[in-house]
Short mmCIF file of C-alpha atoms in Angstrom, two decimals:
data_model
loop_
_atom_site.label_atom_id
_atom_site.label_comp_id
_atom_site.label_asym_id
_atom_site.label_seq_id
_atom_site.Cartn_x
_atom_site.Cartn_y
_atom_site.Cartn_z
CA UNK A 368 14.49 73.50 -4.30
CA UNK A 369 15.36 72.80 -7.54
CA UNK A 370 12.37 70.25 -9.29
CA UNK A 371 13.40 66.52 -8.84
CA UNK A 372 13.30 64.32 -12.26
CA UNK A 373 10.51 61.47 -12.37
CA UNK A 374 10.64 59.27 -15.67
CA UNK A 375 7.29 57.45 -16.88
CA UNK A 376 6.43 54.63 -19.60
CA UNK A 377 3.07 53.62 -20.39
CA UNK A 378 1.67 50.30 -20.27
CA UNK A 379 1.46 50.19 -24.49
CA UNK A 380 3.69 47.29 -25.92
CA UNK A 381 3.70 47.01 -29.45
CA UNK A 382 4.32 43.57 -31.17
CA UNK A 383 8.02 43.14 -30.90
CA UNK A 384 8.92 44.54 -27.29
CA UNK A 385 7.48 43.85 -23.89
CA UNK A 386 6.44 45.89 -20.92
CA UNK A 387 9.44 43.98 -18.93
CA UNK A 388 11.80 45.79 -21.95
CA UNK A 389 9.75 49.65 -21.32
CA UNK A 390 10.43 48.81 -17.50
CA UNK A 391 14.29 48.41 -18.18
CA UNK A 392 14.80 51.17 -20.19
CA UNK A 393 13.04 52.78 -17.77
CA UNK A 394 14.86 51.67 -14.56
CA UNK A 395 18.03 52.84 -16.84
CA UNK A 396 17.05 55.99 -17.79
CA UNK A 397 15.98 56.94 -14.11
CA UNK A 398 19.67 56.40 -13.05
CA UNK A 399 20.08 52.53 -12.89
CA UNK A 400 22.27 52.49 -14.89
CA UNK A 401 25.03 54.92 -12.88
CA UNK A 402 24.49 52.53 -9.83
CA UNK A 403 27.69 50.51 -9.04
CA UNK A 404 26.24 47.28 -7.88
CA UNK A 405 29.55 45.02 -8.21
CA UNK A 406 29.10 42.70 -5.34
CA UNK A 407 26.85 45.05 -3.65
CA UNK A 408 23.66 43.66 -1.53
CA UNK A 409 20.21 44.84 -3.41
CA UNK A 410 17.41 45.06 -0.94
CA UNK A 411 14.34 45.19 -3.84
CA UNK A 412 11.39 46.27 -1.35
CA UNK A 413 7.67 45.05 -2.91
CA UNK A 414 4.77 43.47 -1.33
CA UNK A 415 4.75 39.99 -1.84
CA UNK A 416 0.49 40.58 -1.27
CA UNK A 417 -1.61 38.79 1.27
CA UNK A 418 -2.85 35.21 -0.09
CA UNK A 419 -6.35 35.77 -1.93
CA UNK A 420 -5.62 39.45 -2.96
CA UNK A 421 -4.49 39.63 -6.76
CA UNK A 422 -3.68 43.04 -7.40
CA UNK A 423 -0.03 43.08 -6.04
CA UNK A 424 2.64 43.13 -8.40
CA UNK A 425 3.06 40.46 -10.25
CA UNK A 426 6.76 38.16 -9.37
CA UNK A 427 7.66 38.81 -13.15
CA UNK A 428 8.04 42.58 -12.93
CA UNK A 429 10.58 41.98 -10.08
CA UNK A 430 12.20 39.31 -12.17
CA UNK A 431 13.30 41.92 -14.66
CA UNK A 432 15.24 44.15 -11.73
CA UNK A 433 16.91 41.08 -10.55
CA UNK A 434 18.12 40.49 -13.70
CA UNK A 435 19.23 43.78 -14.57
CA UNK A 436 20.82 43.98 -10.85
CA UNK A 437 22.55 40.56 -11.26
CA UNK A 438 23.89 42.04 -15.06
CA UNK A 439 25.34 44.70 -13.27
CA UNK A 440 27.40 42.64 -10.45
CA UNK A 441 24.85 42.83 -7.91
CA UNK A 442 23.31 40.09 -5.41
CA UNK A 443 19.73 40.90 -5.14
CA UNK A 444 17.19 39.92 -2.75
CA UNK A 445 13.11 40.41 -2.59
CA UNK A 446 12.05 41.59 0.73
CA UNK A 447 9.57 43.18 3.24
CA UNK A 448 8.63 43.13 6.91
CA UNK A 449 6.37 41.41 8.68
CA UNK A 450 3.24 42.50 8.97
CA UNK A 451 1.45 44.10 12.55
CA UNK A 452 -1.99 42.62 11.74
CA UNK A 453 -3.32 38.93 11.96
CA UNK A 454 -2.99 37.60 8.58
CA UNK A 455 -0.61 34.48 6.85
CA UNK A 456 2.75 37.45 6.58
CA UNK A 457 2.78 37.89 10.44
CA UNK A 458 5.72 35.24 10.97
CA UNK A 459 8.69 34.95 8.62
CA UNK A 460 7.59 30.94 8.16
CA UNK A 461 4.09 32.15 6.99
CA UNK A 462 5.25 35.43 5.24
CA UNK A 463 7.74 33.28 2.72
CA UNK A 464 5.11 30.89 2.58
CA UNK A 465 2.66 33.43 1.69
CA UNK A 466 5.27 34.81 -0.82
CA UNK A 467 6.11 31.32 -2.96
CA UNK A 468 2.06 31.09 -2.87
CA UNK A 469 1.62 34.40 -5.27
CA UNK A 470 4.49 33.26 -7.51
CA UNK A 471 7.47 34.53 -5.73
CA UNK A 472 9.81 31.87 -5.58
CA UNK A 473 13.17 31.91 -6.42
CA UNK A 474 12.96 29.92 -9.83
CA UNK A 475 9.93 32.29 -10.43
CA UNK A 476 11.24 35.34 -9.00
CA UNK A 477 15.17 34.88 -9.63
CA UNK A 478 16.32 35.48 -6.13
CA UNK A 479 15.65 34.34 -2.79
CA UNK A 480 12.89 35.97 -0.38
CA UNK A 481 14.57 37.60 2.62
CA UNK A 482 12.47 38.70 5.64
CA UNK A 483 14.28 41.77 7.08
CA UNK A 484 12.59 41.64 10.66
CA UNK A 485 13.04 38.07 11.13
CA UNK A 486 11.29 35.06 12.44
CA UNK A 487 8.69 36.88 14.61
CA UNK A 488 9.56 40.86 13.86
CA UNK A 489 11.59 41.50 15.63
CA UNK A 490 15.41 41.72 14.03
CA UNK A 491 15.58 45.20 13.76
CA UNK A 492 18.05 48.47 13.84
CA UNK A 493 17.26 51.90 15.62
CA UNK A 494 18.61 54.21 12.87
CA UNK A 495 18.05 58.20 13.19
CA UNK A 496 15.63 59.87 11.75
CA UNK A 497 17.53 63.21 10.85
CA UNK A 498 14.78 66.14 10.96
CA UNK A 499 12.41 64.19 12.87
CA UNK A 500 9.58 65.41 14.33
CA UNK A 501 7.43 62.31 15.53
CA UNK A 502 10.07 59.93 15.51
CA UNK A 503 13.67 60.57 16.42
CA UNK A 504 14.95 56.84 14.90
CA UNK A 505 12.85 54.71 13.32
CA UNK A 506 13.01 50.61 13.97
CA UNK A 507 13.75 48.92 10.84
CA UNK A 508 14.26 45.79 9.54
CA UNK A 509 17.95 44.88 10.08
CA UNK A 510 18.55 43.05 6.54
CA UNK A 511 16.82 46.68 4.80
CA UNK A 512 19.51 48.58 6.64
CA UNK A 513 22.40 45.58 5.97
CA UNK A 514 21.90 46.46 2.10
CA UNK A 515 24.04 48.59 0.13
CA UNK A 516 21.25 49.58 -2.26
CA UNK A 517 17.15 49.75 -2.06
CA UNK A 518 15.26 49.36 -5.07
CA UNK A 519 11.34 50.55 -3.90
CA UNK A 520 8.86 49.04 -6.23
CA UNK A 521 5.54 49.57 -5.64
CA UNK A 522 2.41 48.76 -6.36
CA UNK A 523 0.09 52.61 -6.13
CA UNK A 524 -3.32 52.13 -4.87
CA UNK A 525 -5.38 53.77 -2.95
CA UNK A 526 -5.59 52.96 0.85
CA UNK A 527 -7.44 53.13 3.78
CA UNK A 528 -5.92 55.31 6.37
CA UNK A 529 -3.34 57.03 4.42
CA UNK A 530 -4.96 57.80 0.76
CA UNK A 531 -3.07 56.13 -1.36
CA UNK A 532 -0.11 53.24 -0.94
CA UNK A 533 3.08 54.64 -2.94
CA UNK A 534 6.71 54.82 -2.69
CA UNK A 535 7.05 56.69 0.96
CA UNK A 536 4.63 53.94 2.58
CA UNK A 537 6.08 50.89 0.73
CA UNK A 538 9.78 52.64 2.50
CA UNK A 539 8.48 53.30 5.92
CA UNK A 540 5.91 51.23 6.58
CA UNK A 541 6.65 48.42 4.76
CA UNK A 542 10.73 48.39 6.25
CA UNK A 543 9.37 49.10 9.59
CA UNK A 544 9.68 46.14 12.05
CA UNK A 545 6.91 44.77 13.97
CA UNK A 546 8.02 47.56 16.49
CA UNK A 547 8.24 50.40 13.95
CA UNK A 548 4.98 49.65 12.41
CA UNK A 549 3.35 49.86 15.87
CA UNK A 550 5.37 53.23 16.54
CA UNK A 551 3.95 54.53 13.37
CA UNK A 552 0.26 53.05 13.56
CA UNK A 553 -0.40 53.36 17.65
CA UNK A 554 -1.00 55.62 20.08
CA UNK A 555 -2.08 53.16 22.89
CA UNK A 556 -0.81 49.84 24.08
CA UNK A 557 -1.66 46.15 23.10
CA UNK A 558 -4.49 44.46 24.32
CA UNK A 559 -5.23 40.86 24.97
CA UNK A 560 -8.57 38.87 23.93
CA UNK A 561 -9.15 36.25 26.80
CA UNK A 562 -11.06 33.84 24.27
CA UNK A 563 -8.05 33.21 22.13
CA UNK A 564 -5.66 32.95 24.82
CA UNK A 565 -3.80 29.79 25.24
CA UNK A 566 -2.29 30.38 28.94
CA UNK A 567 1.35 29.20 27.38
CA UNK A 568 3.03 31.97 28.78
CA UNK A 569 5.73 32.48 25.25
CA UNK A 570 4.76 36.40 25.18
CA UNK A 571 6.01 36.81 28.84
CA UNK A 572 9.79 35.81 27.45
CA UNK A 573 9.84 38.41 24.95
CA UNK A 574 8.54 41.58 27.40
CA UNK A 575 11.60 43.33 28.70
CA UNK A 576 8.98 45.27 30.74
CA UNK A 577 7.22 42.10 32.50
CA UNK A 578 4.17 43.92 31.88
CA UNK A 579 2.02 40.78 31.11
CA UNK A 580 0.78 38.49 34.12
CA UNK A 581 -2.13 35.76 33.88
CA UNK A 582 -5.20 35.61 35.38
CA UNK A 583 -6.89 33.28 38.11
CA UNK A 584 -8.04 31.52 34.27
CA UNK A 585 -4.26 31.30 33.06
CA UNK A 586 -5.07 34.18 30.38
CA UNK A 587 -2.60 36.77 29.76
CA UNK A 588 -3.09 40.12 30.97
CA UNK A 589 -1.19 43.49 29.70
CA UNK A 590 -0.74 46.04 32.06
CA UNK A 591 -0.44 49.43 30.16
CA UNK A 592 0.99 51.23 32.81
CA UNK A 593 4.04 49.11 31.99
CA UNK A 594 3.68 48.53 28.42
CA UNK A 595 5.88 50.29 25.92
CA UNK A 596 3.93 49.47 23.22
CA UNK A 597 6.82 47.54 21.27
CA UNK A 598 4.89 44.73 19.68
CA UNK A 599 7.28 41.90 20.11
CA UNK A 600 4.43 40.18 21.98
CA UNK A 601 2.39 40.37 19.00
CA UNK A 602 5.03 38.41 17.23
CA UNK A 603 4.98 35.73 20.33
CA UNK A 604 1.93 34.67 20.26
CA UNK A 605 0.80 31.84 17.97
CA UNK A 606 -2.81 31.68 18.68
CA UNK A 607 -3.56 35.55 17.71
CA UNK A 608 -4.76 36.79 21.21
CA UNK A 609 -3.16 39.99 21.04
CA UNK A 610 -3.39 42.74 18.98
CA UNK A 611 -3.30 46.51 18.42
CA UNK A 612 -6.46 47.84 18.78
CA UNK A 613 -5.41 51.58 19.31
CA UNK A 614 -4.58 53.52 16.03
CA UNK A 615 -3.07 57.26 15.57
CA UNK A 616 -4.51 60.04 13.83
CA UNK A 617 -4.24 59.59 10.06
CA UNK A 618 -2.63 62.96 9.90
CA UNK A 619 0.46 61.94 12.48
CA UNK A 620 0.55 58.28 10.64
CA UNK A 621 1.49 59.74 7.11
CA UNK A 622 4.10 61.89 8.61
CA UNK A 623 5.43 58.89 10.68
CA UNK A 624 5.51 56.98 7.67
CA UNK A 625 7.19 59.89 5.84
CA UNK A 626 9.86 59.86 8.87
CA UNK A 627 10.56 55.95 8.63
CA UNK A 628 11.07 56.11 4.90
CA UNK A 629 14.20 58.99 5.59
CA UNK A 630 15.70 56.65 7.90
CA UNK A 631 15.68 53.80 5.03
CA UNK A 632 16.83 55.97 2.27
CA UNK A 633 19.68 58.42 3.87
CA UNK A 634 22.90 57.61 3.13
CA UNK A 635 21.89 54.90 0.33
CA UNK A 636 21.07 54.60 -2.70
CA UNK A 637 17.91 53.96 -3.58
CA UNK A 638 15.52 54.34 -6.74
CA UNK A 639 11.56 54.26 -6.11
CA UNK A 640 9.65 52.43 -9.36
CA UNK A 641 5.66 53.39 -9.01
CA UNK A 642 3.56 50.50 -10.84
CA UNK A 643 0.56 52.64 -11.28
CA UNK A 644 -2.08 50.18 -12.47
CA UNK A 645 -4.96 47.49 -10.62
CA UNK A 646 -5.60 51.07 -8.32
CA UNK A 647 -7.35 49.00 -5.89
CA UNK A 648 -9.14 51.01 -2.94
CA UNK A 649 -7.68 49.48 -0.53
CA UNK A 650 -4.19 47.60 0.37
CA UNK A 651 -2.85 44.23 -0.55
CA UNK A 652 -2.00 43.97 2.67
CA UNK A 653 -6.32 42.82 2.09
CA UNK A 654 -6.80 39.09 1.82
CA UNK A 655 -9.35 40.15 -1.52
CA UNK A 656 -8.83 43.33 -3.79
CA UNK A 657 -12.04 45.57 -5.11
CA UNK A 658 -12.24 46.76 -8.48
CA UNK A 659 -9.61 48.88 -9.14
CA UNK A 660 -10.74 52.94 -8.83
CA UNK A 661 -9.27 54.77 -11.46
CA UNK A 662 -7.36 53.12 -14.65
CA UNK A 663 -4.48 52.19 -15.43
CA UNK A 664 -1.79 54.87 -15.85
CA UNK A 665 1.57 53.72 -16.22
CA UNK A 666 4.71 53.47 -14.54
CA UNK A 667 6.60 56.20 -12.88
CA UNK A 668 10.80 56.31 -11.72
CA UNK A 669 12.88 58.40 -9.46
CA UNK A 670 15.56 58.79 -6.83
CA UNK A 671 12.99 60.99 -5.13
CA UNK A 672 10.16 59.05 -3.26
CA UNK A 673 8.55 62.41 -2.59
CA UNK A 674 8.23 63.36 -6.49
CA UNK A 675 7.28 60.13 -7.34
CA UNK A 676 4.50 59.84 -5.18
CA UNK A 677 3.37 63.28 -6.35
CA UNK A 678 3.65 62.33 -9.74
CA UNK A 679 1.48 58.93 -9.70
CA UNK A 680 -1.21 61.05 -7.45
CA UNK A 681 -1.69 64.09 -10.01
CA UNK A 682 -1.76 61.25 -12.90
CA UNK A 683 -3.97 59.53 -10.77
CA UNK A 684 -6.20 62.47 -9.73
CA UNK A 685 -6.63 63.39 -14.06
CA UNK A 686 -8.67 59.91 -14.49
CA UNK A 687 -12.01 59.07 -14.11
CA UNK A 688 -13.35 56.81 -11.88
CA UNK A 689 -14.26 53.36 -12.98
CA UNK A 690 -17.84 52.73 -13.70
CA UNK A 691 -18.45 50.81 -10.85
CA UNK A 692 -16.01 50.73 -8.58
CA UNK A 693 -16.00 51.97 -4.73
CA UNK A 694 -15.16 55.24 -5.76
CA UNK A 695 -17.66 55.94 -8.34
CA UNK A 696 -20.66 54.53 -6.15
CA UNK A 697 -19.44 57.03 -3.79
CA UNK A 698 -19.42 59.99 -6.13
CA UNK A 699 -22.63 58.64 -7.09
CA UNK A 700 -24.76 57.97 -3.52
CA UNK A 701 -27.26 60.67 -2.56
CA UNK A 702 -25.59 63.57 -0.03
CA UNK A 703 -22.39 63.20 -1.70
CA UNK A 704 -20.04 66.02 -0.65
CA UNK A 705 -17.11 66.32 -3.12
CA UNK A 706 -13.80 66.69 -0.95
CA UNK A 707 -11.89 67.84 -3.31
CA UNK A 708 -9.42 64.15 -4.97
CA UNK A 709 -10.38 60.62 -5.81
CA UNK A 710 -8.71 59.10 -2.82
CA UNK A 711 -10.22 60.99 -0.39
CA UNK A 712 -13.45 60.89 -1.50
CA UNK A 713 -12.61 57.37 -1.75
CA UNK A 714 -12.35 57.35 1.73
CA UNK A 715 -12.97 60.35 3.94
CA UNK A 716 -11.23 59.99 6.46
CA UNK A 717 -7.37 60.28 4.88
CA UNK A 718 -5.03 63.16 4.58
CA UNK A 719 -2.27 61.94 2.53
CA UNK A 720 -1.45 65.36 1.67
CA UNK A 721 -0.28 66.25 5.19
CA UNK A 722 1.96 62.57 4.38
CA UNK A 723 3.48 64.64 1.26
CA UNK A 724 4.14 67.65 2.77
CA UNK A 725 6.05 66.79 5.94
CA UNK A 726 8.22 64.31 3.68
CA UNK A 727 9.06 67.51 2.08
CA UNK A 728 9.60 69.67 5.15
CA UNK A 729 12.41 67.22 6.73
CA UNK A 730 13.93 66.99 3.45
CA UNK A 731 13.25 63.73 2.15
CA UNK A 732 12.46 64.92 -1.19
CA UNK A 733 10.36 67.64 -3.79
CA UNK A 734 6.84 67.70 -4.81
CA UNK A 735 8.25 69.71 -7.49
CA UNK A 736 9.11 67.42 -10.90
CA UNK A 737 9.14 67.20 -13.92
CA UNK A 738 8.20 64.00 -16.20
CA UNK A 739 10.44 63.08 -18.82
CA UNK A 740 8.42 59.81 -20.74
CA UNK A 741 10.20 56.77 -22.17
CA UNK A 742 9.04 54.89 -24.93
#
């Protein structure tokens, strides 16, 4: 396969120009500027960041692409999925809430905040997942897959179960609907804590398998003999009684993820932006971000989610830790057994390569590139 083209700027701006004007000529010389946007719906795809982290991406980068997008004919719109855990993005109410909170509002952000699962997670589209090996369609948010164009941009950090959080998980995770993310996170069925339980019975409207029943004590009850494991109940339930407590082998997750992000991107459009800077350990889908592990880099462009993930990881993977941080106490502690990359031996457990490689195998994209920088 012939190597895929990734673009990258630094983070220098010299008195007289701005990082917003490095990202646009940027975004134009990674193919922006060949997109034909007149009166075209832009899905932009970021994390709007769970309230008391403050590493996501800040509303002003995204401000420049709606700009550029509404220059070119376009009608943007910022949006994401809700998420699968407890937090204040669960419910669209709380997720747009959550998102005017860290400073995306439309005066702020220049467009409105669209929620492409819905109210509770569950306005979604089974779309195939051509080459799949874990998942023949993927569930995805029905106003991602309404869109004539995705632009991915993405805060790269490291993460807990899959390495690193880059373009492939902010497109298949992130676009998956409450559904989708359990299909990609689960192997078991969700489970019901009696304690938080109200007894109000608005999960058994939304099970299409009347798999939940109530107790002597009025508390819900999933039986997982029924159970399809579809989530919507998660969604239901106001009081935060049920959850997933059954996760997937990090090895089958990043090539789930890889398979949801095909299902986004085929047919479409769609150019991947890598802000690779504030490398936090761990997600902003956290309510608090660590000190970031590695510094600051830059910011990385391409049609190909694959090469631009590989691209931001070998930067990434030529730093040095940060005095400090998780990662360097880690490198540091006594017994330390050097696996072999920063995120891993930021967290052991991970195999994002396996992620990489798969997304390669059902053609999604290269780990072959080559970087071309803009000044």
């Amino acid at each position: 396969m012939e190597k895929a083209k990734v673009w990258f700027t630094d983070l220098r701006a010299v008195p007289g120009t701005s990082l917003q004007d490095k990202l646009r000529r940027l975004l134009n010389a990674a193919g922006f500027a060949q997109l034909d946007l007149e009166k075209k719906f832009v899905a932009i795809k970021i994390n709007f960041g769970e309230p008391g982290n403050l590493s996501y991406l800040r509303a002003n980068w995204a401000r420049t692409v709606v700009e550029m997008v509404k220059a070119k004919g376009g009608i943007p719109f910022l949006t994401d999925c809700n998420t699968l855990y407890v937090g204040r993005r669960k419910n669209a109410v709380e997720h747009i809430e959550a998102a005017w909170e860290n400073g995306f509002g439309p005066l702020a952000a220049g467009c409105p905040v669209i929620i492409a699962d819905g109210l509770k997670g569950t306005d979604e589209v089974e779309v195939p997942v051509v080459g799949g090996v874990y998942c023949k369609t993927a569930k995805i948010g029905r106003a991602v897959m309404d869109a004539d164009v995705v632009i991915n941009l993405v805060h790269f950090k490291g993460h807990e179960s899959t390495g690193f959080g880059g373009a492939l998980k902010n497109l298949g995770m992130g676009c998956g609907s409450r559904a989708g993310k359990m299909e990609q996170h689960n192997t078991g069925k969700p489970s019901v804590h009696e304690d938080k339980c109200r007894g109000c019975h608005a999960c058994t409207r939304v099970c299409a398998q009347s798999a939940i029943s109530f107790t002597e004590n009025n508390r819900a009850y999933i039986d997982h003999d029924k159970c399809v494991g579809c989530g919507r109940c998660l969604g239901m339930c106001n009081f935060d009684a049920i959850e997933n407590e059954n996760w997937c082998a990090n090895t089958d997750l990043v090539c789930k993820i890889a398979e949801y992000a095909k299902a986004v991107v085929d047919g479409r459009p769609c150019l991947n932006v890598n802000f690779v800077m504030d490398i936090s350990p761990y997600c902003d889908c956290h309510e608090e971000n660590d000190l970031p592990i590695l510094p600051d880099v830059g910011i990385f462009a391409s049609a190909d989610p694959v090469a631009v993930d590989q691209a931001s990881v070998d930067a990434c993977l030529a730093q040095s830790p940060v005095p400090g941080s998780l990662l360097y106490e880690r490198i540091k502690a006594p017994g330390f057994k050097d696996k072999g990359d920063h995120f891993t031996n930021t967290t052991p457990e991970v195999e994002w390569k396996a992620g990489l490689a798969h997304a390669e195998k059902i053609g999604l994209g290269t780990r072959e590139y080559e970087v071309t920088v803009v000044k």
